CSV table of C-alpha atoms in Angstrom, one decimal:
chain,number,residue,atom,x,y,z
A,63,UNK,CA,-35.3,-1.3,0.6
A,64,UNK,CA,-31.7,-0.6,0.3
A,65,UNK,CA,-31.4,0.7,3.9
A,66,UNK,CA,-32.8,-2.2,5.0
A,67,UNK,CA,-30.6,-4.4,3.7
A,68,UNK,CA,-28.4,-4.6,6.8
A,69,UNK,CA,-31.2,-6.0,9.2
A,70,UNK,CA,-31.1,-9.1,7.5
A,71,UNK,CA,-30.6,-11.9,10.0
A,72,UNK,CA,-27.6,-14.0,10.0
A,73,UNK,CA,-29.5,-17.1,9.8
A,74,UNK,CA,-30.7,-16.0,6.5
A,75,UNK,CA,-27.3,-17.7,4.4
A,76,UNK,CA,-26.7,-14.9,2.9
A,77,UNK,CA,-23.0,-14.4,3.5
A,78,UNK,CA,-22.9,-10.6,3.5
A,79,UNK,CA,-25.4,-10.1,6.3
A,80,UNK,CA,-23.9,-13.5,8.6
A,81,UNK,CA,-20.4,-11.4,8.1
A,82,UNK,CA,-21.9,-7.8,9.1
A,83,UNK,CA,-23.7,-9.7,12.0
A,84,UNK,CA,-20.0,-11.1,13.5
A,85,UNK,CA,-18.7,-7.4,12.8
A,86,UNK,CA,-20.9,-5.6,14.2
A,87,UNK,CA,-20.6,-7.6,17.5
A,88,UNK,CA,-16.9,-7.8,17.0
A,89,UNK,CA,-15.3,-4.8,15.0
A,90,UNK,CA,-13.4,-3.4,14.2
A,91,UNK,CA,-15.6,-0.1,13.5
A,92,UNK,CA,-13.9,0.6,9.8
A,93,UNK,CA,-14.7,-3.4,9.1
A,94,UNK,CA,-18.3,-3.2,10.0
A,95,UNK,CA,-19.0,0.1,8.2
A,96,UNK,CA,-17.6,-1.2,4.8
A,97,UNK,CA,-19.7,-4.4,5.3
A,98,UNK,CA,-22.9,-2.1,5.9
A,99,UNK,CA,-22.1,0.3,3.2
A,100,UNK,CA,-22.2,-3.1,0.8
A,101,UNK,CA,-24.9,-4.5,2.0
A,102,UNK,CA,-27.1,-1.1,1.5
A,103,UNK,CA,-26.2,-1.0,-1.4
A,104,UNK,CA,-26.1,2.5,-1.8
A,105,UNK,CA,-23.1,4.8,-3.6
A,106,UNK,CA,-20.8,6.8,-0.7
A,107,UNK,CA,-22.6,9.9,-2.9
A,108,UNK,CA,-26.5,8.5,-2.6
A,109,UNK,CA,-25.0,7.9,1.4
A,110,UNK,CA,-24.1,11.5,1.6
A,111,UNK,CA,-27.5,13.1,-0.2
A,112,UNK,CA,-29.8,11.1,2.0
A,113,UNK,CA,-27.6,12.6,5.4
A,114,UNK,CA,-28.5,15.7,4.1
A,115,UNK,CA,-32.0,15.3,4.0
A,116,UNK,CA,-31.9,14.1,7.7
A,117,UNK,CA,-30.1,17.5,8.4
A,118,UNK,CA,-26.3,15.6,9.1
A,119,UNK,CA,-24.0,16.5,6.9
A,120,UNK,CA,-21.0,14.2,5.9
A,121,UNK,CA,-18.2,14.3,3.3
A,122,UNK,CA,-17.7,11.3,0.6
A,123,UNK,CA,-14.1,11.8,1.3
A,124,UNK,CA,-14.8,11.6,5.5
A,125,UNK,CA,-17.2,8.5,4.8
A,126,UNK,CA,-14.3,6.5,2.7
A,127,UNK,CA,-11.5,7.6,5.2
A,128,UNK,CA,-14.0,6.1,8.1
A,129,UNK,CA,-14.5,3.0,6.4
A,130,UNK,CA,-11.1,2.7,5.1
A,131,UNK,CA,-9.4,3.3,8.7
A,132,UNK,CA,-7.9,5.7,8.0
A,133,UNK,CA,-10.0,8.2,10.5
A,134,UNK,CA,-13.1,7.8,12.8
A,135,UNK,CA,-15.8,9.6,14.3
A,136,UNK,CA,-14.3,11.4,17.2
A,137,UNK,CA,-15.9,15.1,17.5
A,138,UNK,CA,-19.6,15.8,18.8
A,139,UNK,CA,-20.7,17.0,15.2
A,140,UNK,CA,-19.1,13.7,13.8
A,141,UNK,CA,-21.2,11.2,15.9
A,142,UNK,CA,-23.9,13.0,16.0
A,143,UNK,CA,-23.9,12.2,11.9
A,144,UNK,CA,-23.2,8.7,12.8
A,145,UNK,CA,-26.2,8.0,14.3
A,146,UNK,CA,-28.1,9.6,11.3
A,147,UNK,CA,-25.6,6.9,9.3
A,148,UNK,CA,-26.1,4.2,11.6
A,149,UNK,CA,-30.5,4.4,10.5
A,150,UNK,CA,-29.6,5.4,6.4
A,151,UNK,CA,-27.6,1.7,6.4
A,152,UNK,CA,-30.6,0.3,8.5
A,153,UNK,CA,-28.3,-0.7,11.3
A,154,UNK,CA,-29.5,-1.0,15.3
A,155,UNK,CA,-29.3,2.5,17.0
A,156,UNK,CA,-25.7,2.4,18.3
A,157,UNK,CA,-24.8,-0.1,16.2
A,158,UNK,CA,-21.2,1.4,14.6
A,159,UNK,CA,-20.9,3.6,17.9
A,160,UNK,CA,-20.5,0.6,20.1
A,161,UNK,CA,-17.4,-0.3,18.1
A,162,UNK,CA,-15.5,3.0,18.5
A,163,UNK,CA,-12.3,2.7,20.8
A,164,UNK,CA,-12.0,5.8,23.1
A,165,UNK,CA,-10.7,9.2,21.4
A,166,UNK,CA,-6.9,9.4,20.3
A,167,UNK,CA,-5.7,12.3,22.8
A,168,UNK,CA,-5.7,15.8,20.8
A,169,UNK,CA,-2.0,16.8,19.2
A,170,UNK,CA,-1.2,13.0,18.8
A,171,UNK,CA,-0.4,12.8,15.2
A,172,UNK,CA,-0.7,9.1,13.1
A,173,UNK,CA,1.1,8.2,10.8
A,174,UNK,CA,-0.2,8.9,8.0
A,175,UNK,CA,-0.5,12.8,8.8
A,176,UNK,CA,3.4,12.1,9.1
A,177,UNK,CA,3.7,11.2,5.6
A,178,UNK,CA,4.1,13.2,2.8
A,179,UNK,CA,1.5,12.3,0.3
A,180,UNK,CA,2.0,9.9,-3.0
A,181,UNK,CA,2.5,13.0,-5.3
A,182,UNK,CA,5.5,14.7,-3.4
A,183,UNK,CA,6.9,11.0,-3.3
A,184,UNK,CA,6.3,10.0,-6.6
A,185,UNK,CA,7.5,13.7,-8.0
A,186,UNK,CA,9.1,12.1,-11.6
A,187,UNK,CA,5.6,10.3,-12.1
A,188,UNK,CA,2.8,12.3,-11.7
A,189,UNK,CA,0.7,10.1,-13.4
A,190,UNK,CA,1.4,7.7,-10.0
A,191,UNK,CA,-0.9,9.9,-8.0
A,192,UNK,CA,-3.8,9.4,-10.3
A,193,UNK,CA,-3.2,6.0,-10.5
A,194,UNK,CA,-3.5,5.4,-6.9
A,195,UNK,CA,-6.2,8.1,-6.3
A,196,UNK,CA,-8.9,5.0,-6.5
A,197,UNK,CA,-7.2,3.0,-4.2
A,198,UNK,CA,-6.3,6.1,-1.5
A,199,UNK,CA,-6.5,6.8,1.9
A,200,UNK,CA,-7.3,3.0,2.4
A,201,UNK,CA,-5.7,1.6,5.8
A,202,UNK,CA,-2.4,1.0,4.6
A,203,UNK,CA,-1.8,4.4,5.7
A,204,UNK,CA,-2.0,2.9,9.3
A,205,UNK,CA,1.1,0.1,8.6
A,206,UNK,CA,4.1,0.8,9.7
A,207,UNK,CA,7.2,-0.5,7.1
A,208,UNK,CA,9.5,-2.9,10.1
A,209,UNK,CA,11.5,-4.4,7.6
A,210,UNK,CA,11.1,-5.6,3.9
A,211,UNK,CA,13.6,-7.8,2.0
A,212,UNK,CA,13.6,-7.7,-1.9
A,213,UNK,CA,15.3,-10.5,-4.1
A,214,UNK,CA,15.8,-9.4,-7.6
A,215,UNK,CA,16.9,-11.6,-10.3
A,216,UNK,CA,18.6,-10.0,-13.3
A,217,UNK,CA,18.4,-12.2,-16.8
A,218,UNK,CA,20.7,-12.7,-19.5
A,219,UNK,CA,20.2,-9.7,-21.4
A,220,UNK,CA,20.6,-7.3,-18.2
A,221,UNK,CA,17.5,-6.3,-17.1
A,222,UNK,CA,15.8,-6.7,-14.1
A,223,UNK,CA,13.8,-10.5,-14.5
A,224,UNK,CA,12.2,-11.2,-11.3
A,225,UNK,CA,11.5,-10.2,-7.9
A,226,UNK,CA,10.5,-11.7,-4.6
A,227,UNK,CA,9.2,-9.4,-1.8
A,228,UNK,CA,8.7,-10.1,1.9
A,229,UNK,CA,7.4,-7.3,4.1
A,230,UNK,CA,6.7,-7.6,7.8
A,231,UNK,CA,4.2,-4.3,8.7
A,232,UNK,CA,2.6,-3.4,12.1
A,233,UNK,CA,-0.3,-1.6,12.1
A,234,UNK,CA,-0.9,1.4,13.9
A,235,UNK,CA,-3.9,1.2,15.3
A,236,UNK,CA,-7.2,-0.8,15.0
A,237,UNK,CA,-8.4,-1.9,11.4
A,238,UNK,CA,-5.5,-2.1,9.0
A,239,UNK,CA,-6.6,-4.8,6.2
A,240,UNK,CA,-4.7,-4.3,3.3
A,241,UNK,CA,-1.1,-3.0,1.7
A,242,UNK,CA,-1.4,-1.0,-1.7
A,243,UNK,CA,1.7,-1.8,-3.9
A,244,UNK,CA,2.7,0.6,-7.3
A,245,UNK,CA,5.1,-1.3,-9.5
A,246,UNK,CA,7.0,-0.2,-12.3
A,247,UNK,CA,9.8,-2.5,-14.4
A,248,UNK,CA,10.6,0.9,-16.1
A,249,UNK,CA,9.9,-0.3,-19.9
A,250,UNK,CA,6.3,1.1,-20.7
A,251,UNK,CA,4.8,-2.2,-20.1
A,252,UNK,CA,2.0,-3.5,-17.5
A,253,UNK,CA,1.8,-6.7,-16.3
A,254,UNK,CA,-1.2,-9.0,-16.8
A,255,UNK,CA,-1.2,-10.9,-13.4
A,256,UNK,CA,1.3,-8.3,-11.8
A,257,UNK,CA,1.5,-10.5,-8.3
A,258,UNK,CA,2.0,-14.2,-8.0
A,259,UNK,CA,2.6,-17.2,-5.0
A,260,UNK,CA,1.1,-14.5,-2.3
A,261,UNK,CA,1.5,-15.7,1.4
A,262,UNK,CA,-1.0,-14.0,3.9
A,263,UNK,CA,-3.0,-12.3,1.8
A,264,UNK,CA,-4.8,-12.2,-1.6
A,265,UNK,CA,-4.5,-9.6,-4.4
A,266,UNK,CA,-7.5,-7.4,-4.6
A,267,UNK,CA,-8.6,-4.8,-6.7
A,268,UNK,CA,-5.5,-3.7,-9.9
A,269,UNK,CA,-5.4,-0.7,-11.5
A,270,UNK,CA,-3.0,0.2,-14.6
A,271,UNK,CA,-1.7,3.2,-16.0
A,272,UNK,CA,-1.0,1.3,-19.8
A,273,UNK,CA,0.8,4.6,-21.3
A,274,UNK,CA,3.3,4.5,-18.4
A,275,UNK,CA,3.6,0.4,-17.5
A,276,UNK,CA,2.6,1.8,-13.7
A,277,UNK,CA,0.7,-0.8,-12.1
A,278,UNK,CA,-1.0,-0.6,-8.5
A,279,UNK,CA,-2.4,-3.8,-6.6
A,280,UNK,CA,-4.3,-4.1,-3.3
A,281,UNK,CA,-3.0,-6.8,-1.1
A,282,UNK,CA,-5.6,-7.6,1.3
A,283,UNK,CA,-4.9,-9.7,4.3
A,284,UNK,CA,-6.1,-12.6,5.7
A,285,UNK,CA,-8.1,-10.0,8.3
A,286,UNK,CA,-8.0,-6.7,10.0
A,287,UNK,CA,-5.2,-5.9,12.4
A,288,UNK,CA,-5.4,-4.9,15.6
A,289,UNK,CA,-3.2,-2.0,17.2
A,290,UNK,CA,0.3,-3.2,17.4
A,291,UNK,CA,-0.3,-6.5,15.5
A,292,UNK,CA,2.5,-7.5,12.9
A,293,UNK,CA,1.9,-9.3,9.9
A,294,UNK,CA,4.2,-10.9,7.1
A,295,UNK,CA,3.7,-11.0,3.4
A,296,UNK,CA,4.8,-12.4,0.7
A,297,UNK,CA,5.1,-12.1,-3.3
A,298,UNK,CA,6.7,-12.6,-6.4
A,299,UNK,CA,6.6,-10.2,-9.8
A,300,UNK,CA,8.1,-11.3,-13.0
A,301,UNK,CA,9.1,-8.4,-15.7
A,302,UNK,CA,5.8,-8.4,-18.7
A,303,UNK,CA,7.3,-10.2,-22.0
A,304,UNK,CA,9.0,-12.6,-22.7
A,305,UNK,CA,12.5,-12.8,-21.5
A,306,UNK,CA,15.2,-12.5,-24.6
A,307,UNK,CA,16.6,-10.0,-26.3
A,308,UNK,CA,20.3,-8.0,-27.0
A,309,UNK,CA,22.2,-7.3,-23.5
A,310,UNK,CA,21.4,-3.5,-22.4
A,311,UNK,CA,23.9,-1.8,-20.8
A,312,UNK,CA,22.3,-1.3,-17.2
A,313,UNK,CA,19.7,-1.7,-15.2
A,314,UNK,CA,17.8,-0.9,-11.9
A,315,UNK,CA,15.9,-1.8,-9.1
A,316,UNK,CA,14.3,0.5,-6.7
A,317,UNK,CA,11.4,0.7,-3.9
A,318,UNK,CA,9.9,3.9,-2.8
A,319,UNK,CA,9.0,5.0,0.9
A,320,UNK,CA,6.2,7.0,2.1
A,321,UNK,CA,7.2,6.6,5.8
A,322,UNK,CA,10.5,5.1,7.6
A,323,UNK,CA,11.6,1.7,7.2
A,324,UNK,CA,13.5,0.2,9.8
A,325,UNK,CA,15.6,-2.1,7.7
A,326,UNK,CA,15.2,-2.7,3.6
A,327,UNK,CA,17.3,-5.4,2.4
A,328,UNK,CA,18.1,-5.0,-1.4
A,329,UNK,CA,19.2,-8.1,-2.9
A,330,UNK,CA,20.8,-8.2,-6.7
A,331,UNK,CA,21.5,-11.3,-8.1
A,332,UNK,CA,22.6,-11.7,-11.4
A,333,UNK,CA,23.1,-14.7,-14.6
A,334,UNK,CA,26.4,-15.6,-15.2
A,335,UNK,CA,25.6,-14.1,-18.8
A,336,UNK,CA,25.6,-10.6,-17.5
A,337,UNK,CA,27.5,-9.9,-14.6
A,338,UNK,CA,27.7,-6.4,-14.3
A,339,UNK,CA,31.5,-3.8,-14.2
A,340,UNK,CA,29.9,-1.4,-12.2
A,341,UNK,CA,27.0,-1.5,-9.4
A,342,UNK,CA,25.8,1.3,-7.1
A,343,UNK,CA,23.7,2.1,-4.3
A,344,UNK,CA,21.2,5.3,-4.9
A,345,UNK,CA,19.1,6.8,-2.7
A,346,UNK,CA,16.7,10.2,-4.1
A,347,UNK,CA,15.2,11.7,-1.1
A,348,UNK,CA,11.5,13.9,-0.7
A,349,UNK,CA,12.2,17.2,-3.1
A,350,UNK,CA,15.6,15.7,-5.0
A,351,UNK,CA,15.3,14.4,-8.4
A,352,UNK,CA,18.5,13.0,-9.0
A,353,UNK,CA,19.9,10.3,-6.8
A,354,UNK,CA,22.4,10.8,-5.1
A,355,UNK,CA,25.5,7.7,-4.8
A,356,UNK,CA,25.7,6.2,-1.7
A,357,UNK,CA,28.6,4.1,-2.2
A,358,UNK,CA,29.8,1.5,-5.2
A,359,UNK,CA,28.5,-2.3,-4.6
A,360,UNK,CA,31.2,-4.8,-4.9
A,361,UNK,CA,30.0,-8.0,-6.9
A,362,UNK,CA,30.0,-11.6,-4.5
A,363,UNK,CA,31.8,-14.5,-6.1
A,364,UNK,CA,28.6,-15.7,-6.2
A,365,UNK,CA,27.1,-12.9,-8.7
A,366,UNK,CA,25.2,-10.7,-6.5
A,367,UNK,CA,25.3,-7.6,-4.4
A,368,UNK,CA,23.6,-6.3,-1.0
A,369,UNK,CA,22.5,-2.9,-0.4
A,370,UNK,CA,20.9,-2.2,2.9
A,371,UNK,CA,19.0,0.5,4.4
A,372,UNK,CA,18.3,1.5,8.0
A,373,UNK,CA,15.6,3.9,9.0
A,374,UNK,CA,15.3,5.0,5.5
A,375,UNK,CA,12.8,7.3,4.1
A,376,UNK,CA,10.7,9.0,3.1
A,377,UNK,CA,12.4,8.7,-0.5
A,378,UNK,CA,13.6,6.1,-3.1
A,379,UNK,CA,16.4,3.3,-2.6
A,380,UNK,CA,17.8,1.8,-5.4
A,381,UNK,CA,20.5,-0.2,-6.8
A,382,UNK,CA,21.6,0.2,-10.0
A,383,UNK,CA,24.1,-1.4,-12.4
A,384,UNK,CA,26.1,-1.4,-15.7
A,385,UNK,CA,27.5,-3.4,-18.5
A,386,UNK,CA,30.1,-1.8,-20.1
A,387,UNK,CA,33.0,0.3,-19.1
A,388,UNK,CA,31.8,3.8,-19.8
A,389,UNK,CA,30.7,6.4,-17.1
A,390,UNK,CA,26.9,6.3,-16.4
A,391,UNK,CA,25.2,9.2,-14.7
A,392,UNK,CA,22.3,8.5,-11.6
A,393,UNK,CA,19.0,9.0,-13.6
A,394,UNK,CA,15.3,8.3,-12.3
């Protein structure tokens, strides 16, 4: 019954099959396999044993990094197996194959097989990895970083309060629907409702590491991308807890990169009740694990500093700062 699940016409009201009806007319491929993997109802694992039985063998991991966007059927062995795929989710012969663009010339490489991978990136967290494990190879791998602009405002006792986010991404190639964030205010604490007033998209599944205070949040957008399509996000995150509290004596606030951005914008801003002596840019780079200085931030008559970023990563960019007039050391 489950593989029949896709032949269910659109003028049916169910709202699953009308959607896998548009997609499978329209695409994108990735698109219109998730929707036909959920309307089967079947498990990527129950997918994979019933391919075996019709003599196609497929990998869970190469059935999620289809339906993600990550990758696509491109070799003869590969479609081949889609077609057995294409009768296990009861869809039309050719359905899915219809959808695929032609092949990506051989030697190209994307961009994600340019990236180094979450662990190497995340090297003083390992538990980030895990975290994200769930969540990864999704199509954010396909999104290229153009420029992102963060507003961070520090509170009265010093720490890091608030921050507003606006990323503008182009994807890659065909399929991109969603960004995959990992937060961390650095204090052991997860927030409840991690992302707030989001513009362009919706927040989607949330995973949390409680021992560490690492958080990770889909954003998914308002639809799949095509090659070369930009889009523009927005969101704001607030600290967990209540603000309050004795001053400490510094602070930081930091984004990591898989890729290359072309411009981050880093934006400090601080209460008149803790204006910093001493702020400073860091970067830490793939393989280092103590930033390095990139030069000392001079404080606006206004209260904030600027640290930007050109063509950065991959790595970690950072601002830091300091309340009192002693010598503090880079630290992750």
């Amino acid at each position: 019954m489950a593989e029949g699940a896709a032949r269910r016409s659109a003028g049916s009201g169910d709202p699953l099959a009308e959607e896998l009806v548009r997609l499978l007319e329209r695409g994108p491929f990735a698109d219109a396999l998730r929707a036909a993997i959920t309307a089967s109802g079947l498990s990527l694992d129950r997918i994979r044993d019933r391919l075996v039985r019709r003599g196609a063998s497929l990998s869970v991991a190469t059935l999620s990094s289809w339906q993600s966007g990550r990758r696509r059927p491109e070799r003869p062995g590969s479609l081949l197996a889609l077609r057995h795929l294409e009768a296990v989710l009861g869809l039309p012969g050719n359905g899915l194959r219809a959808l695929l663009a032609p092949p990506r010339p051989r030697g190209r490489r994307t961009l994600a097989d340019r990236m180094p991978s979450t662990r190497d990136v995340w090297a003083t967290r390992p538990e980030a990895a895990g975290l994200l494990a769930p969540l990864l190879p999704c199509s954010d791998d396909a999104l290229r970083r153009l420029s992102l602009h963060d507003r961070v405002t520090v509170g009265p006792d010093g720490r890091a309060r608030e921050l507003r986010a606006t990323l503008v991404l182009r994807a890659e190639e065909d399929g991109p629907d969603r960004l995959v964030l990992l937060s961390d205010w650095g204090d052991g604490r997860s927030a409840e409702s991690p992302l707030t007033n989001l513009r362009n998209c919706r927040a989607g599944r949330v995973v949390r590491h409680p021992a560490s205070g690492l958080t990770a949040v889909e954003l998914v957008f308002e639809r799949a991308l095509r090659r070369n399509e930009t889009v523009l996000i927005e969101y704001d995150s607030v600290r967990p807890g209540a603000p309050g509290g004795s001053v400490v004596s510094g602070d930081r606030s930091s984004r990591y990169f898989r890729g290359v951005v072309r411009a981050y914008v880093l934006e400090v801003r601080f209460h008149p009740d803790a204006l910093p002596v001493r702020c400073r840019q860091l970067t830490t780079r793939i393989g280092e694990r103590v930033p390095k200085t990139v030069r000392e931030l001079e404080l606006s008559p206004s209260g904030s500093v600027l640290a930007v970023g050109l063509d950065f990563g991959p790595g970690k960019f950072g601002v830091s700062w300091h309340m009192a007039e002693e010598e503090a050391t880079p630290s992750e």
